[in-house]
PDB file of C-alpha atoms in Angstrom:
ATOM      1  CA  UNK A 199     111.435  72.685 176.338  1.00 55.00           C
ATOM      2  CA  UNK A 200     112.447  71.547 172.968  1.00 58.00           C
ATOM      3  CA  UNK A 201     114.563  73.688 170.411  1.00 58.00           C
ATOM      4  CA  UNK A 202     112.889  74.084 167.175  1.00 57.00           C
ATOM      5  CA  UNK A 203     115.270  73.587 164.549  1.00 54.00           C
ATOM      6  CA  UNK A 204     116.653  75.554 162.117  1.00 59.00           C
ATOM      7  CA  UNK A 205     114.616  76.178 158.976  1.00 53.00           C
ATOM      8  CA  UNK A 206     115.176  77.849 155.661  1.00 62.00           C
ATOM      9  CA  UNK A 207     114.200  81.611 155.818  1.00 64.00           C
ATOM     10  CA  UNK A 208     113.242  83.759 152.645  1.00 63.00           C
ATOM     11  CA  UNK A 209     115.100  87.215 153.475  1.00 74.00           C
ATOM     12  CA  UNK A 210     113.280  89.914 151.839  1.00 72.00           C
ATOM     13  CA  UNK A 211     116.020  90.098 149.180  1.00 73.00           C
ATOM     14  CA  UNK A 212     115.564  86.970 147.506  1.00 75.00           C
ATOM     15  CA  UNK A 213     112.196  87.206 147.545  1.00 73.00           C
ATOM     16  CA  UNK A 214     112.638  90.879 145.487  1.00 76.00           C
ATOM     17  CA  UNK A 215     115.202  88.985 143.617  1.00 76.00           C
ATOM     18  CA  UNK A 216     112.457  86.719 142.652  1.00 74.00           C
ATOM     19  CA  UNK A 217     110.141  88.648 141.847  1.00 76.00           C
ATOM     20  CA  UNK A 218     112.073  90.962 139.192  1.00 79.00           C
ATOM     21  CA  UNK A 219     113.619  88.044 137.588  1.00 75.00           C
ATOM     22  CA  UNK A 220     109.352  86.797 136.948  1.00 79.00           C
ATOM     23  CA  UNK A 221     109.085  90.022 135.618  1.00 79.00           C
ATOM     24  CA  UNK A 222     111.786  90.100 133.104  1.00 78.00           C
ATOM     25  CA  UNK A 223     110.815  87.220 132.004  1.00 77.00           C
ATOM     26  CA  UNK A 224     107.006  87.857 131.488  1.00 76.00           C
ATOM     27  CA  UNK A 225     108.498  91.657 129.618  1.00 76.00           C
ATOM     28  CA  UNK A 226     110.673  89.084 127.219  1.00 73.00           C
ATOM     29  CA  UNK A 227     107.527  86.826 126.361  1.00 72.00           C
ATOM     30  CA  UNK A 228     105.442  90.168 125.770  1.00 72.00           C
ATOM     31  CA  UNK A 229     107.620  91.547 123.173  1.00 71.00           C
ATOM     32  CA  UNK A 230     108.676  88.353 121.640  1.00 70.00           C
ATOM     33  CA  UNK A 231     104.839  87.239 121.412  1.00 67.00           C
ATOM     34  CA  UNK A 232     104.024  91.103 119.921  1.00 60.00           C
ATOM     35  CA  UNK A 233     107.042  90.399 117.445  1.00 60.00           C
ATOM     36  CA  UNK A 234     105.246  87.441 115.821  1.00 61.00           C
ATOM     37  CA  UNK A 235     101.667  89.373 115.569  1.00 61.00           C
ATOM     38  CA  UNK A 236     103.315  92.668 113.691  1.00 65.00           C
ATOM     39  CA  UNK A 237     104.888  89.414 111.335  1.00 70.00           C
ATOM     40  CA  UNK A 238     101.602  87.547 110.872  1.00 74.00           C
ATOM     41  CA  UNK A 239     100.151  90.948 110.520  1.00 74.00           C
ATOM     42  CA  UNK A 240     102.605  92.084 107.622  1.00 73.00           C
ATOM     43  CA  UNK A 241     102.416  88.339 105.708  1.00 76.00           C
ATOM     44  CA  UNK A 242      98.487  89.288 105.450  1.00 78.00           C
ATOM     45  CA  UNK A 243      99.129  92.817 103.922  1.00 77.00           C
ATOM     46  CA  UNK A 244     101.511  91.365 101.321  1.00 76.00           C
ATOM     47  CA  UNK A 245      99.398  88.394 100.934  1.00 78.00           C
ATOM     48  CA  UNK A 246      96.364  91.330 100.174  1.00 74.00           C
ATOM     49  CA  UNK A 247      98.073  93.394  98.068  1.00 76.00           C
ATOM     50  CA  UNK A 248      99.547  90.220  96.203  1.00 76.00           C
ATOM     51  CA  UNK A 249      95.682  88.914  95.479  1.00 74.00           C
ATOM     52  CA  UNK A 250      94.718  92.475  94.631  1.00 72.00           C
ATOM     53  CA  UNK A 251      97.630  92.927  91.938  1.00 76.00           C
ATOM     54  CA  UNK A 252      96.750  89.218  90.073  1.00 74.00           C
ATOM     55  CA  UNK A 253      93.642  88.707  88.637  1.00 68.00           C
ATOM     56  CA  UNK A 254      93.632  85.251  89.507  1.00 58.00           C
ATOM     57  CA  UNK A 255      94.698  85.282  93.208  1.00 56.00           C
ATOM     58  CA  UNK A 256      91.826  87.501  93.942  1.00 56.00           C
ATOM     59  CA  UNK A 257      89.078  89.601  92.720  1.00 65.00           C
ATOM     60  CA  UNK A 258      89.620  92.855  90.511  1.00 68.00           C
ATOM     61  CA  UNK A 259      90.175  95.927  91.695  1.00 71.00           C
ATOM     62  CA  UNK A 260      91.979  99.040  91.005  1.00 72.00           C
ATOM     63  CA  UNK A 261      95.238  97.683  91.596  1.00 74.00           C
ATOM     64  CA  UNK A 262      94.580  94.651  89.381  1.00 80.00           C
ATOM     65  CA  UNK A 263      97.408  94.384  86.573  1.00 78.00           C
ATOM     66  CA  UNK A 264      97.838  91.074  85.944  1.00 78.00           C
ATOM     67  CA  UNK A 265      95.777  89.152  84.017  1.00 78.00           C
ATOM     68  CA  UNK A 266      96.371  85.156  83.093  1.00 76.00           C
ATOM     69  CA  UNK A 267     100.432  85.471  84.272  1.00 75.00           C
ATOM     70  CA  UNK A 268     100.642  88.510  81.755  1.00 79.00           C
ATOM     71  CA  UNK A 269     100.999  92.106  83.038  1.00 80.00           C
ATOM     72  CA  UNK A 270      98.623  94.527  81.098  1.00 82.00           C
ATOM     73  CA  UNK A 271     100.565  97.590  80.854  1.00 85.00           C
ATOM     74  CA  UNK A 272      97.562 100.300  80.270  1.00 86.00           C
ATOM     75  CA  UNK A 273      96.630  98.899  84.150  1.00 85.00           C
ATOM     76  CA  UNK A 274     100.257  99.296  85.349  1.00 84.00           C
ATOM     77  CA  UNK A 275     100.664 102.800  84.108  1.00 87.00           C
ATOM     78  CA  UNK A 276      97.443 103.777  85.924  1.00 86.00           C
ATOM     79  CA  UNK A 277      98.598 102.370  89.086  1.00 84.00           C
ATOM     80  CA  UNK A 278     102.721 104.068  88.882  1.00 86.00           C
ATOM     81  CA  UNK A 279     100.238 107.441  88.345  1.00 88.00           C
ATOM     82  CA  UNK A 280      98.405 106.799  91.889  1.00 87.00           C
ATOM     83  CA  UNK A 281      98.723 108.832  94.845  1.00 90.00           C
ATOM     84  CA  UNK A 282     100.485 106.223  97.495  1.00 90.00           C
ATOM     85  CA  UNK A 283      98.746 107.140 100.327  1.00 91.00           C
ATOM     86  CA  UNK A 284      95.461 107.180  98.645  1.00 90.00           C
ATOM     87  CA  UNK A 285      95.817 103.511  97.563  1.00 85.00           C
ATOM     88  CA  UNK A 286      97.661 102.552 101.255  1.00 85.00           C
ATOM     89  CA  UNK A 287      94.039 104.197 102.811  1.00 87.00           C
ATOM     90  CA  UNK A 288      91.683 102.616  99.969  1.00 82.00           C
ATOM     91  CA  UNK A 289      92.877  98.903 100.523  1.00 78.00           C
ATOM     92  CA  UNK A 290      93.151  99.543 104.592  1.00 79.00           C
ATOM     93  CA  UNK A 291      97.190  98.989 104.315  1.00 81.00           C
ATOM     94  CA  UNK A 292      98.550 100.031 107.674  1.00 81.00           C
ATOM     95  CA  UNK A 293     102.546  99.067 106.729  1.00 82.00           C
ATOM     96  CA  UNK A 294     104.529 100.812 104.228  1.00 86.00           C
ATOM     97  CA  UNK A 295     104.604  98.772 100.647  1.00 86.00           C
ATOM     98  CA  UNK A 296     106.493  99.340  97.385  1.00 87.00           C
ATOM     99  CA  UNK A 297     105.295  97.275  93.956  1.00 85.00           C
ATOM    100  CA  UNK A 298     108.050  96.739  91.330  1.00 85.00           C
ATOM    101  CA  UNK A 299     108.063  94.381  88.162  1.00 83.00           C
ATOM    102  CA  UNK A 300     111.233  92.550  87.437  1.00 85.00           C
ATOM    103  CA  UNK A 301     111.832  90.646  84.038  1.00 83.00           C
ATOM    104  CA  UNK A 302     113.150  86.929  83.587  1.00 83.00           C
ATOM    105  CA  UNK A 303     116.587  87.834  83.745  1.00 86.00           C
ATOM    106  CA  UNK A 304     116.098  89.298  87.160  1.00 84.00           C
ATOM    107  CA  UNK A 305     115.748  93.161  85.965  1.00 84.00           C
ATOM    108  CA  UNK A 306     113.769  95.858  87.593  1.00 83.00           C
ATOM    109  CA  UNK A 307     111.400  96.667  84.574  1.00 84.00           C
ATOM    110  CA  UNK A 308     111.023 100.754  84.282  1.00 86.00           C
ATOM    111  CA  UNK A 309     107.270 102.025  84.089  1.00 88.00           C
ATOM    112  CA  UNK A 310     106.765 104.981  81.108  1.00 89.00           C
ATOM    113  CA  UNK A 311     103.488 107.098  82.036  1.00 88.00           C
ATOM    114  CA  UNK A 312     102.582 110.803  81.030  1.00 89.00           C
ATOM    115  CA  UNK A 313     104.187 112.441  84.250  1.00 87.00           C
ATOM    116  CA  UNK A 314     107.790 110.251  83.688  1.00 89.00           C
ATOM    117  CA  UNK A 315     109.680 107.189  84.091  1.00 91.00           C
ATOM    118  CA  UNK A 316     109.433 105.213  87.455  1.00 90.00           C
ATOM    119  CA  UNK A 317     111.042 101.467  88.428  1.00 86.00           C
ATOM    120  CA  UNK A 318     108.605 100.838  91.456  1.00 89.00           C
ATOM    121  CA  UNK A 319     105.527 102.210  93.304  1.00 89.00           C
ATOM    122  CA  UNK A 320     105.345 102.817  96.861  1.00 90.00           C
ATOM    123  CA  UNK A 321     107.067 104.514  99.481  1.00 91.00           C
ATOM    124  CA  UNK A 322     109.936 106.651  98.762  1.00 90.00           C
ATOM    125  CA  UNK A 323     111.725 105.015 102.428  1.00 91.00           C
ATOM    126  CA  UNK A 324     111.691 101.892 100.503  1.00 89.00           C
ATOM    127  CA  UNK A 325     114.235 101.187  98.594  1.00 88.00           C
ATOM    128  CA  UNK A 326     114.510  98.472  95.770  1.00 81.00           C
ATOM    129  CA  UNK A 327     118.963  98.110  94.215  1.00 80.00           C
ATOM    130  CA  UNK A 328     119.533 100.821  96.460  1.00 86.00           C
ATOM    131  CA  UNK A 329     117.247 103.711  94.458  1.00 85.00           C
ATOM    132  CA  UNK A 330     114.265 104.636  96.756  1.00 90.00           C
ATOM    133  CA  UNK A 331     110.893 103.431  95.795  1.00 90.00           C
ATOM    134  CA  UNK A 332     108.666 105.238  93.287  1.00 88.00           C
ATOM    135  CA  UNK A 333     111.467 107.874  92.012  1.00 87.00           C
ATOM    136  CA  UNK A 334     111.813 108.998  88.720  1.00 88.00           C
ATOM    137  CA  UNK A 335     114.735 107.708  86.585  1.00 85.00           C
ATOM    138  CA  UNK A 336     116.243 109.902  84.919  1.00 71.00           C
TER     139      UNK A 336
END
């Protein structure tokens, strides 16, 4: 009789070795490839609210307060006087925003309406120069 030779055997730990290390790698490519839909999904809220806030980007709405590169401030007092989570729900906004004005110089630009003065609108877990969003200043 011939003797068979010698051939590679998979012992059932390298084959469990295996098998993890696929498995690992398919969990990194699931979270990664999740990663980039929560970012594509966040660029399209900003890109909405950005076309809802300028006249020219979009069509008007309630949050509309620019108009030809100039910010009517009538408009921008109505919309510091909103209720956040109202306007989140009415434009289908799932992410948290906050919606502040800054001057040429690079300044937050305070809001005056009846109810006080604000720098921003938005959620008050936000926080724009370290002062969270939609706060009164004092």
């Amino acid at each position: 009789m011939k003797k068979r030779g010698q051939g590679q055997s998979w012992s059932l730990d390298i084959v469990l070795a295996f098998v993890i290390f696929i498995l690992i790698i398919g969990i990194f490519y699931t979270i990664l490839s999740n990663r980039k839909d929560d970012t594509k999904n966040i660029q399209l809220e900003a890109s909405s609210i950005a076309n809802n806030i300028e006249i020219g980007k979009g069509t008007e709405s309630e949050m509309t307060i620019i108009y030809n590169g100039t910010v009517e401030e009538g408009k921008l007092e109505e919309l510091f006087q909103k209720d956040y989570n109202a306007t989140k729900n009415r434009y289908g906004i799932k992410g948290d925003f906050c919606i502040y004005i800054v001057d040429q110089e690079g300044f937050v630009v305070s809001v005056t309406t009846p109810t006080g003065t604000y720098t921003s609108f938005g959620n008050s877990n936000l926080k724009i120069n370290n002062i969270p969003c939609g706060s009164k200043v004092s």
